[in-house]
Amino acid sequence: MASENSPLLAYRLLGEEGVSFPANGAGGPGGAPARKLSTFLGVVVPTVLSMFSIVVFLRIGFVVGHAGLLQALAMLLVAYVILALTVLSVCAIATNGAVRGGGAYFMISRTLGPEVGGSIGLMFYLANVCGCAVSLLGLVEAILDVFGADASGSSGLRVLPQGYGWSLLYGSLLLGLVGGVCTLGAGLYARASFLTFLLVSGSLASVLVSFVAVGPRDIPLAPRPGPNGSSLPPQVGHFTGFNSSTLKANLDAGYAKDYTTGAMMTFASVFAVLFNGCTGIMAGANMSGELKDPSRAIPLGTIVAVAYTFFIYILLFFLSSFTCDRVLLQEDYGFFRAISLWPPLVLVGIYATSLSASMSSLIGASRILHALAQDDLFGVVLAPAKVVSRGGNPWGAVLYSWGLVQLVLLAGKLNTLAAVVTVFYLVAYAAVDLSCLSLEWASAPNFRPTFNLFSWHTCLLGVASCLLMMFLISPGAAGGSLLLMGLLSALLTARGGPSSWGYVSQALLFHQVRKYLLRLDVRKDHVKFWRPQLLLLVGNPRGTLPLLRLANQLKKGGLYVLGHVTLGDLDSLPSDPVQPQYGAWLSLVDRAQVKAFVDLTLSPSVRQGAQHLLRISGLGGMKPNTLVLGFYDDAAPQDHFLTDPAFSEPADGTQEAGAPALSTLFPPPRAPGSPRALSPQDYVATVADALKMNKNVVLARACGALPPERLSRGSGGTSQLHHVDVWPLNLLRPRGGPGYVDVCGLFLLQMATILGMVPAWHSARLRIFLCLGPREAPGAAEGRLRALLSQLRIRAEVREVVWGEGAASEEPEEEEEGDFVNGRRGDAEAEALACSANALVRAQQGRGRGGPGGPEEGDGEVGPTTALTFLYLPRPPADSARYLRYLALLEILSRDLGPTLLIHGVTPVTCTDL
């Protein structure tokens, strides 16, 4: 079992002191990144700053003023419950093994696979890119509100010109500053983030102190435009200090129009704004490649950051409700400046949070992009992002992301971008929850996270809550994001991704299959639910491709196993030669597009190997009940790999690099006259062994002559009509009467009917030939057969043929079935009987649609040809000395009949009950 990163290879345990980690981060040709960030600097600081952003300074009054304290607390609680559920999943995955660079993308892709992980990783990257642009646009707006030449209000230095071009210039300059910090590496980013954290903390501390230290005051508000373009009378907000009446007035909701947009606020709209500002829990996880111990730092730092920000938000909600009236809260979202002991410090906090959020988004985006580029999921499009410095800093990914952010700044649609960013974040959060849920449900032994404060209930609730929030915030963006994820997943599926990561879907399938296999009780089998479960023994697949596809059509949703016996003795070999062959056989199954399992064995003889496969193939209630063999004759084997389009090697060089051609994995077909691995004696003995094990047997002859359209996966639409002929009587032991309805005859009817259910065979006509004895009146047996076919719901044309004129009518009915070969007849008589039967079958094949008494007799048209013939396979004789004679008679019987299946059924397979 190959794995991307073996746990034993992750540590140098021999010959060195201590434990040395591998280069798990964003490494490259330039060297591995230095893992030097601590939990505080690498996780706590960026997560706190991302979760605060500009909301903590400019949207506290908006939330409390419209929703009231009670609903605001409820919103905050719900928002943090949703975030906490995702944090629990992040902690579980992060503590289950070594976490490399890429953060959430790495966690998702290594769990859900490259298709889902790559699509969500790209969306998460775009979310960070747009998030950086949103933070920069918000910072530009905050600066222009104070320093803009056209800004309204009575305070501030009006020195900065305004307009789209000027806003783009200011945003580009700030992006240059942010990009410069991120390009110089994670160390400088950590120091800059820490400085920003100190500024924000000092600003928040001054606000908290101001709530207590500042006395009651009236705060004049900027005049608002009226309905007809005139200005409304100026309003005054009141800072009352701690006052129970103020608190009581602010408890209930009082939704009104937002003075910045003119839209009427509701619970959903206010909640969306609050939640937008809290989505930053992955900021620390994005730095996983630079953390000293990401498996410890990510869960600890994220939990601390979430708890800290929750406490600050709760405190600010209470203080605002106690001290500010609703007019102030609803009409001045930046009231912190008006009540602050030193207003410039609040401006410093606003600018610092916006700048830090943009830095966090840009450096997080670059790490995600570098991980995507290293995994080579999107080809040359992301090739520049692989470039790293000598110290391991992915400056190529930073510049790539800087360019995309610059493009987003050109759009300048702040409100639209904010909703899309939040929805993309929520998609990533839902994917992390889904990853943890999948790992928990799969019950894989290697999923043993050291963080245990989670369950599948929390994961499932996290997925549901993230999806609900997506559609609550922006239904259009939510639907578009899911559509984009589907398109990207389809693209990555078409390109093909690495298979060494491990797919949790395989673990989930294993878990569910095992559970339901245990419930599949063979003691509850019933004939009306019978289906063929085939074991096809294949020597060399080059010569058996048509039979391989025909058996796939005959299985009718049942088990289908390709069995192969490698000759040898394990005692005399250094290693098992069978295991390396599985890859080639599985590639064969994929290329032939058949739904089959592969079972290989090593045995001194083919017969013994066939016995092994008949006994041990399958599991529980899914075990083969029918053995399928190619016919043993002297026909030269054909190499169907040379003529089948599915096995022709691509001429344009699109074959996967390093993968050998499938034609080189199997030896050329056996040359005519060369020795065989299976003797004719052992071939018949294998048939006898299968019947002794109560297995049905199918011998397939001349399947290479089957019409190609009948083996296709399509509907088989063709202008050429075909017949499928069924002879449900042992032609080598003719005896009139009702013997055609024995178990074996009914098995032939069932198999032919199953083949007719396949789309490629829908247009073929089923014909059943009823053999009459020399003294049996025509019509009576046909009526009984038609009644039986009606009960079995089989639509077929019934034809009567006279057979057995030379048979001894006094032949005892209880003669042992196997004694027909040399029992009461000599060799010459048995051969004559087989030749006569063969001639009868060929004659009926050539009569086509205009047979005697047929509706089109004498019309001169050429009737449909017989595409496949089903013949009754007699049981091999009890005396093994007669095996060669038995095989010779089968060869005479089926000679020149075209594609033929000789079938012997031993189990009842038809039912007339409901």
GROMACS .gro file of N, CA, C and O in nm, residues 129-228:
model
  400
  129VAL      N    1  -0.774   3.602  -0.168
  129VAL     CA    2  -0.736   3.710  -0.258
  129VAL      C    3  -0.840   3.822  -0.253
  129VAL      O    4  -0.807   3.941  -0.236
  130CYS      N    5  -0.967   3.784  -0.266
  130CYS     CA    6  -1.073   3.885  -0.260
  130CYS      C    7  -1.082   3.947  -0.121
  130CYS      O    8  -1.112   4.066  -0.106
  131GLY      N    9  -1.056   3.866  -0.018
  131GLY     CA   10  -1.057   3.919   0.119
  131GLY      C   11  -0.952   4.024   0.139
  131GLY      O   12  -0.975   4.125   0.208
  132CYS      N   13  -0.835   4.004   0.080
  132CYS     CA   14  -0.729   4.106   0.088
  132CYS      C   15  -0.775   4.234   0.019
  132CYS      O   16  -0.756   4.344   0.073
  133ALA      N   17  -0.837   4.221  -0.098
  133ALA     CA   18  -0.885   4.339  -0.169
  133ALA      C   19  -0.994   4.410  -0.090
  133ALA      O   20  -0.998   4.535  -0.083
  134VAL      N   21  -1.085   4.334  -0.029
  134VAL     CA   22  -1.193   4.394   0.050
  134VAL      C   23  -1.135   4.473   0.169
  134VAL      O   24  -1.180   4.585   0.200
  135SER      N   25  -1.037   4.413   0.236
  135SER     CA   26  -0.975   4.483   0.350
  135SER      C   27  -0.908   4.612   0.305
  135SER      O   28  -0.917   4.716   0.373
  136LEU      N   29  -0.840   4.607   0.191
  136LEU     CA   30  -0.773   4.727   0.141
  136LEU      C   31  -0.875   4.833   0.099
  136LEU      O   32  -0.856   4.953   0.126
  137LEU      N   33  -0.983   4.792   0.033
  137LEU     CA   34  -1.086   4.889  -0.005
  137LEU      C   35  -1.153   4.949   0.118
  137LEU      O   36  -1.183   5.069   0.122
  138GLY      N   37  -1.175   4.865   0.220
  138GLY     CA   38  -1.231   4.918   0.345
  138GLY      C   39  -1.137   5.015   0.412
  138GLY      O   40  -1.181   5.118   0.468
  139LEU      N   41  -1.007   4.985   0.406
  139LEU     CA   42  -0.909   5.076   0.465
  139LEU      C   43  -0.906   5.210   0.389
  139LEU      O   44  -0.898   5.317   0.450
  140VAL      N   45  -0.915   5.203   0.257
  140VAL     CA   46  -0.916   5.326   0.178
  140VAL      C   47  -1.039   5.409   0.214
  140VAL      O   48  -1.030   5.533   0.231
  141GLU      N   49  -1.155   5.345   0.224
  141GLU     CA   50  -1.276   5.418   0.261
  141GLU      C   51  -1.263   5.481   0.400
  141GLU      O   52  -1.304   5.596   0.422
  142ALA      N   53  -1.205   5.406   0.495
  142ALA     CA   54  -1.189   5.460   0.630
  142ALA      C   55  -1.095   5.580   0.631
  142ALA      O   56  -1.116   5.678   0.705
  143ILE      N   57  -0.990   5.574   0.549
  143ILE     CA   58  -0.897   5.687   0.543
  143ILE      C   59  -0.965   5.809   0.478
  143ILE      O   60  -0.952   5.923   0.527
  144LEU      N   61  -1.039   5.786   0.371
  144LEU     CA   62  -1.103   5.898   0.302
  144LEU      C   63  -1.217   5.957   0.383
  144LEU      O   64  -1.252   6.075   0.365
  145ASP      N   65  -1.278   5.878   0.472
  145ASP     CA   66  -1.381   5.934   0.558
  145ASP      C   67  -1.327   6.044   0.649
  145ASP      O   68  -1.400   6.134   0.692
  146VAL      N   69  -1.199   6.037   0.679
  146VAL     CA   70  -1.138   6.135   0.769
  146VAL      C   71  -1.055   6.236   0.691
  146VAL      O   72  -1.059   6.357   0.718
  147PHE      N   73  -0.979   6.188   0.593
  147PHE     CA   74  -0.885   6.275   0.525
  147PHE      C   75  -0.926   6.309   0.381
  147PHE      O   76  -0.852   6.379   0.311
  148GLY      N   77  -1.039   6.259   0.337
  148GLY     CA   78  -1.081   6.287   0.201
  148GLY      C   79  -1.127   6.431   0.181
  148GLY      O   80  -1.191   6.490   0.268
  149ALA      N   81  -1.098   6.486   0.066
  149ALA     CA   82  -1.134   6.625   0.039
  149ALA      C   83  -1.285   6.643   0.030
  149ALA      O   84  -1.336   6.753   0.058
  150ASP      N   85  -1.359   6.541  -0.007
  150ASP     CA   86  -1.504   6.551  -0.021
  150ASP      C   87  -1.578   6.493   0.098
  150ASP      O   88  -1.701   6.477   0.092
  151ALA      N   89  -1.507   6.456   0.205
  151ALA     CA   90  -1.572   6.392   0.319
  151ALA      C   91  -1.659   6.493   0.392
  151ALA      O   92  -1.626   6.611   0.403
  152SER      N   93  -1.772   6.443   0.444
  152SER     CA   94  -1.861   6.528   0.524
  152SER      C   95  -1.822   6.518   0.670
  152SER      O   96  -1.762   6.421   0.713
  153GLY      N   97  -1.861   6.617   0.745
  153GLY     CA   98  -1.827   6.618   0.887
  153GLY      C   99  -1.750   6.742   0.922
  153GLY      O  100  -1.710   6.822   0.838
  154SER      N  101  -1.727   6.758   1.050
  154SER     CA  102  -1.665   6.882   1.099
  154SER      C  103  -1.522   6.865   1.142
  154SER      O  104  -1.458   6.960   1.182
  155SER      N  105  -1.473   6.742   1.139
  155SER     CA  106  -1.336   6.719   1.185
  155SER      C  107  -1.259   6.647   1.077
  155SER      O  108  -1.315   6.583   0.989
  156GLY      N  109  -1.129   6.655   1.086
  156GLY     CA  110  -1.044   6.583   0.994
  156GLY      C  111  -0.970   6.677   0.900
  156GLY      O  112  -1.007   6.791   0.879
  157LEU      N  113  -0.859   6.625   0.846
  157LEU     CA  114  -0.779   6.701   0.753
  157LEU      C  115  -0.823   6.664   0.612
  157LEU      O  116  -0.803   6.552   0.566
  158ARG      N  117  -0.885   6.755   0.539
  158ARG     CA  118  -0.939   6.727   0.407
  158ARG      C  119  -0.830   6.753   0.302
  158ARG      O  120  -0.829   6.856   0.236
  159VAL      N  121  -0.738   6.661   0.289
  159VAL     CA  122  -0.623   6.684   0.202
  159VAL      C  123  -0.614   6.584   0.087
  159VAL      O  124  -0.543   6.610  -0.011
  160LEU      N  125  -0.682   6.470   0.097
  160LEU     CA  126  -0.667   6.366  -0.005
  160LEU      C  127  -0.775   6.378  -0.111
  160LEU      O  128  -0.894   6.377  -0.079
  161PRO      N  129  -0.736   6.393  -0.236
  161PRO     CA  130  -0.837   6.398  -0.343
  161PRO      C  131  -0.910   6.264  -0.353
  161PRO      O  132  -0.856   6.158  -0.323
  162GLN      N  133  -1.035   6.269  -0.399
  162GLN     CA  134  -1.118   6.150  -0.404
  162GLN      C  135  -1.164   6.123  -0.547
  162GLN      O  136  -1.153   6.209  -0.635
  163GLY      N  137  -1.215   6.001  -0.568
  163GLY     CA  138  -1.259   5.957  -0.699
  163GLY      C  139  -1.212   5.815  -0.723
  163GLY      O  140  -1.128   5.760  -0.649
  164TYR      N  141  -1.265   5.753  -0.829
  164TYR     CA  142  -1.230   5.612  -0.854
  164TYR      C  143  -1.080   5.595  -0.877
  164TYR      O  144  -1.017   5.505  -0.820
  165GLY      N  145  -1.023   5.680  -0.958
  165GLY     CA  146  -0.881   5.667  -0.987
  165GLY      C  147  -0.794   5.687  -0.865
  165GLY      O  148  -0.697   5.613  -0.844
  166TRP      N  149  -0.832   5.788  -0.783
  166TRP     CA  150  -0.754   5.811  -0.662
  166TRP      C  151  -0.769   5.695  -0.564
  166TRP      O  152  -0.669   5.653  -0.502
  167SER      N  153  -0.890   5.640  -0.550
  167SER     CA  154  -0.910   5.525  -0.460
  167SER      C  155  -0.828   5.405  -0.508
  167SER      O  156  -0.769   5.332  -0.427
  168LEU      N  157  -0.823   5.385  -0.639
  168LEU     CA  158  -0.742   5.275  -0.692
  168LEU      C  159  -0.594   5.299  -0.664
  168LEU      O  160  -0.521   5.204  -0.629
  169LEU      N  161  -0.550   5.423  -0.674
  169LEU     CA  162  -0.410   5.455  -0.645
  169LEU      C  163  -0.378   5.428  -0.499
  169LEU      O  164  -0.274   5.366  -0.468
  170TYR      N  165  -0.465   5.476  -0.407
  170TYR     CA  166  -0.440   5.454  -0.265
  170TYR      C  167  -0.439   5.304  -0.233
  170TYR      O  168  -0.353   5.256  -0.158
  171GLY      N  169  -0.534   5.229  -0.292
  171GLY     CA  170  -0.536   5.086  -0.268
  171GLY      C  171  -0.413   5.016  -0.321
  171GLY      O  172  -0.358   4.925  -0.257
  172SER      N  173  -0.364   5.059  -0.437
  172SER     CA  174  -0.244   4.998  -0.495
  172SER      C  175  -0.121   5.026  -0.409
  172SER      O  176  -0.034   4.940  -0.392
  173LEU      N  177  -0.112   5.149  -0.357
  173LEU     CA  178   0.001   5.181  -0.270
  173LEU      C  179  -0.001   5.098  -0.143
  173LEU      O  180   0.103   5.046  -0.099
  174LEU      N  181  -0.118   5.087  -0.083
  174LEU     CA  182  -0.129   5.003   0.037
  174LEU      C  183  -0.100   4.856   0.005
  174LEU      O  184  -0.036   4.786   0.084
  175LEU      N  185  -0.144   4.809  -0.112
  175LEU     CA  186  -0.115   4.671  -0.153
  175LEU      C  187   0.035   4.652  -0.172
  175LEU      O  188   0.089   4.545  -0.139
  176GLY      N  189   0.102   4.753  -0.225
  176GLY     CA  190   0.247   4.743  -0.236
  176GLY      C  191   0.314   4.727  -0.102
  176GLY      O  192   0.409   4.649  -0.087
  177LEU      N  193   0.265   4.803  -0.001
  177LEU     CA  194   0.320   4.790   0.133
  177LEU      C  195   0.296   4.650   0.189
  177LEU      O  196   0.388   4.585   0.242
  178VAL      N  197   0.172   4.603   0.176
  178VAL     CA  198   0.138   4.469   0.227
  178VAL      C  199   0.216   4.363   0.152
  178VAL      O  200   0.271   4.269   0.213
  179GLY      N  201   0.222   4.375   0.018
  179GLY     CA  202   0.296   4.276  -0.060
  179GLY      C  203   0.444   4.274  -0.028
  179GLY      O  204   0.507   4.168  -0.027
  180GLY      N  205   0.502   4.391  -0.001
  180GLY     CA  206   0.642   4.395   0.035
  180GLY      C  207   0.672   4.321   0.163
  180GLY      O  208   0.770   4.247   0.174
  181VAL      N  209   0.585   4.337   0.263
  181VAL     CA  210   0.604   4.267   0.390
  181VAL      C  211   0.595   4.117   0.368
  181VAL      O  212   0.677   4.039   0.419
  182CYS      N  213   0.493   4.073   0.293
  182CYS     CA  214   0.473   3.929   0.272
  182CYS      C  215   0.582   3.868   0.186
  182CYS      O  216   0.621   3.752   0.207
  183THR      N  217   0.635   3.944   0.091
  183THR     CA  218   0.741   3.891   0.004
  183THR      C  219   0.869   3.866   0.081
  183THR      O  220   0.944   3.772   0.050
  184LEU      N  221   0.894   3.946   0.183
  184LEU     CA  222   1.018   3.930   0.260
  184LEU      C  223   1.012   3.814   0.358
  184LEU      O  224   1.112   3.788   0.425
  185GLY      N  225   0.898   3.746   0.371
  185GLY     CA  226   0.897   3.624   0.449
  185GLY      C  227   0.804   3.627   0.568
  185GLY      O  228   0.753   3.733   0.609
  186ALA      N  229   0.781   3.507   0.622
  186ALA     CA  230   0.689   3.492   0.734
  186ALA      C  231   0.741   3.557   0.861
  186ALA      O  232   0.663   3.601   0.945
  187GLY      N  233   0.874   3.564   0.876
  187GLY     CA  234   0.928   3.625   0.997
  187GLY      C  235   0.893   3.772   1.007
  187GLY      O  236   0.848   3.820   1.112
  188LEU      N  237   0.913   3.847   0.897
  188LEU     CA  238   0.878   3.988   0.897
  188LEU      C  239   0.727   4.006   0.912
  188LEU      O  240   0.680   4.097   0.981
  189TYR      N  241   0.651   3.917   0.846
  189TYR     CA  242   0.505   3.923   0.861
  189TYR      C  243   0.464   3.903   1.006
  189TYR      O  244   0.375   3.975   1.057
  190ALA      N  245   0.527   3.809   1.074
  190ALA     CA  246   0.492   3.784   1.214
  190ALA      C  247   0.523   3.905   1.300
  190ALA      O  248   0.445   3.943   1.388
  191ARG      N  249   0.638   3.970   1.275
  191ARG     CA  250   0.673   4.088   1.355
  191ARG      C  251   0.577   4.203   1.324
  191ARG      O  252   0.535   4.276   1.415
  192ALA      N  253   0.544   4.220   1.197
  192ALA     CA  254   0.450   4.326   1.161
  192ALA      C  255   0.312   4.298   1.220
  192ALA      O  256   0.243   4.390   1.268
  193SER      N  257   0.271   4.172   1.220
  193SER     CA  258   0.142   4.137   1.279
  193SER      C  259   0.142   4.160   1.429
  193SER      O  260   0.042   4.206   1.487
  194PHE      N  261   0.252   4.132   1.494
  194PHE     CA  262   0.259   4.153   1.638
  194PHE      C  263   0.251   4.302   1.670
  194PHE      O  264   0.182   4.343   1.766
  195LEU      N  265   0.320   4.384   1.590
  195LEU     CA  266   0.311   4.529   1.611
  195LEU      C  267   0.168   4.577   1.590
  195LEU      O  268   0.115   4.658   1.668
  196THR      N  269   0.103   4.524   1.486
  196THR     CA  270  -0.037   4.559   1.461
  196THR      C  271  -0.125   4.515   1.576
  196THR      O  272  -0.218   4.586   1.618
  197PHE      N  273  -0.097   4.395   1.628
  197PHE     CA  274  -0.175   4.343   1.740
  197PHE      C  275  -0.163   4.435   1.861
  197PHE      O  276  -0.263   4.459   1.932
  198LEU      N  277  -0.044   4.486   1.884
  198LEU     CA  278  -0.026   4.578   1.997
  198LEU      C  279  -0.105   4.707   1.974
  198LEU      O  280  -0.169   4.759   2.068
  199LEU      N  281  -0.102   4.759   1.852
  199LEU     CA  282  -0.177   4.880   1.823
  199LEU      C  283  -0.328   4.859   1.841
  199LEU      O  284  -0.399   4.942   1.898
  200VAL      N  285  -0.378   4.745   1.789
  200VAL     CA  286  -0.521   4.717   1.801
  200VAL      C  287  -0.559   4.696   1.947
  200VAL      O  288  -0.664   4.746   1.993
  201SER      N  289  -0.474   4.624   2.020
  201SER     CA  290  -0.504   4.602   2.161
  201SER      C  291  -0.504   4.733   2.238
  201SER      O  292  -0.591   4.756   2.325
  202GLY      N  293  -0.407   4.822   2.208
  202GLY     CA  294  -0.406   4.951   2.275
  202GLY      C  295  -0.529   5.034   2.241
  202GLY      O  296  -0.587   5.101   2.328
  203SER      N  297  -0.571   5.028   2.114
  203SER     CA  298  -0.691   5.103   2.074
  203SER      C  299  -0.815   5.048   2.143
  203SER      O  300  -0.899   5.124   2.193
  204LEU      N  301  -0.829   4.917   2.149
  204LEU     CA  302  -0.944   4.857   2.218
  204LEU      C  303  -0.941   4.889   2.367
  204LEU      O  304  -1.046   4.915   2.429
  205ALA      N  305  -0.821   4.888   2.425
  205ALA     CA  306  -0.810   4.921   2.567
  205ALA      C  307  -0.855   5.064   2.592
  205ALA      O  308  -0.925   5.093   2.692
  206SER      N  309  -0.818   5.156   2.503
  206SER     CA  310  -0.861   5.294   2.522
  206SER      C  311  -1.013   5.306   2.510
  206SER      O  312  -1.078   5.385   2.580
  207VAL      N  313  -1.076   5.228   2.418
  207VAL     CA  314  -1.222   5.231   2.404
  207VAL      C  315  -1.288   5.178   2.531
  207VAL      O  316  -1.384   5.238   2.582
  208LEU      N  317  -1.236   5.067   2.584
  208LEU     CA  318  -1.295   5.010   2.705
  208LEU      C  319  -1.282   5.105   2.823
  208LEU      O  320  -1.376   5.121   2.903
  209VAL      N  321  -1.165   5.169   2.833
  209VAL     CA  322  -1.147   5.266   2.943
  209VAL      C  323  -1.238   5.386   2.923
  209VAL      O  324  -1.294   5.441   3.019
  210SER      N  325  -1.258   5.428   2.798
  210SER     CA  326  -1.343   5.544   2.770
  210SER      C  327  -1.487   5.520   2.813
  210SER      O  328  -1.555   5.613   2.859
  211PHE      N  329  -1.538   5.398   2.799
  211PHE     CA  330  -1.674   5.368   2.843
  211PHE      C  331  -1.692   5.399   2.992
  211PHE      O  332  -1.799   5.440   3.036
  212VAL      N  333  -1.586   5.382   3.067
  212VAL     CA  334  -1.594   5.401   3.213
  212VAL      C  335  -1.554   5.545   3.251
  212VAL      O  336  -1.617   5.607   3.336
  213ALA      N  337  -1.450   5.596   3.184
  213ALA     CA  338  -1.392   5.723   3.227
  213ALA      C  339  -1.465   5.846   3.174
  213ALA      O  340  -1.463   5.953   3.237
  214VAL      N  341  -1.528   5.834   3.059
  214VAL     CA  342  -1.594   5.950   2.997
  214VAL      C  343  -1.733   5.967   3.057
  214VAL      O  344  -1.808   5.871   3.072
  215GLY      N  345  -1.766   6.089   3.090
  215GLY     CA  346  -1.898   6.118   3.143
  215GLY      C  347  -2.002   6.133   3.033
  215GLY      O  348  -1.971   6.134   2.914
  216PRO      N  349  -2.129   6.148   3.075
  216PRO     CA  350  -2.237   6.163   2.975
  216PRO      C  351  -2.213   6.284   2.886
  216PRO      O  352  -2.164   6.388   2.930
  217ARG      N  353  -2.245   6.270   2.759
  217ARG     CA  354  -2.227   6.379   2.663
  217ARG      C  355  -2.324   6.360   2.546
  217ARG      O  356  -2.370   6.250   2.518
  218ASP      N  357  -2.354   6.473   2.482
  218ASP     CA  358  -2.435   6.471   2.361
  218ASP      C  359  -2.342   6.474   2.240
  218ASP      O  360  -2.244   6.550   2.238
  219ILE      N  361  -2.376   6.393   2.142
  219ILE     CA  362  -2.289   6.379   2.024
  219ILE      C  363  -2.369   6.420   1.902
  219ILE      O  364  -2.465   6.350   1.863
  220PRO      N  365  -2.338   6.534   1.842
  220PRO     CA  366  -2.410   6.574   1.720
  220PRO      C  367  -2.378   6.480   1.604
  220PRO      O  368  -2.264   6.438   1.585
  221LEU      N  369  -2.482   6.448   1.529
  221LEU     CA  370  -2.469   6.354   1.419
  221LEU      C  371  -2.473   6.428   1.286
  221LEU      O  372  -2.532   6.534   1.274
  222ALA      N  373  -2.408   6.375   1.188
  222ALA     CA  374  -2.405   6.436   1.055
  222ALA      C  375  -2.545   6.435   0.996
  222ALA      O  376  -2.621   6.339   1.014
  223PRO      N  377  -2.587   6.541   0.929
  223PRO     CA  378  -2.720   6.544   0.869
  223PRO      C  379  -2.736   6.438   0.761
  223PRO      O  380  -2.643   6.410   0.686
  224ARG      N  381  -2.855   6.378   0.756
  224ARG     CA  382  -2.883   6.273   0.659
  224ARG      C  383  -2.968   6.329   0.546
  224ARG      O  384  -3.053   6.416   0.568
  225PRO      N  385  -2.948   6.279   0.423
  225PRO     CA  386  -3.030   6.329   0.311
  225PRO      C  387  -3.176   6.287   0.326
  225PRO      O  388  -3.207   6.177   0.369
  226GLY      N  389  -3.266   6.378   0.288
  226GLY     CA  390  -3.408   6.351   0.296
  226GLY      C  391  -3.459   6.282   0.170
  226GLY      O  392  -3.384   6.253   0.076
  227PRO      N  393  -3.590   6.255   0.164
  227PRO     CA  394  -3.648   6.183   0.049
  227PRO      C  395  -3.640   6.260  -0.081
  227PRO      O  396  -3.632   6.201  -0.187
  228ASN      N  397  -3.645   6.393  -0.078
  228ASN     CA  398  -3.646   6.473  -0.201
  228ASN      C  399  -3.512   6.540  -0.228
  228ASN      O  400  -3.506   6.641  -0.298
   0.00000   0.00000   0.00000
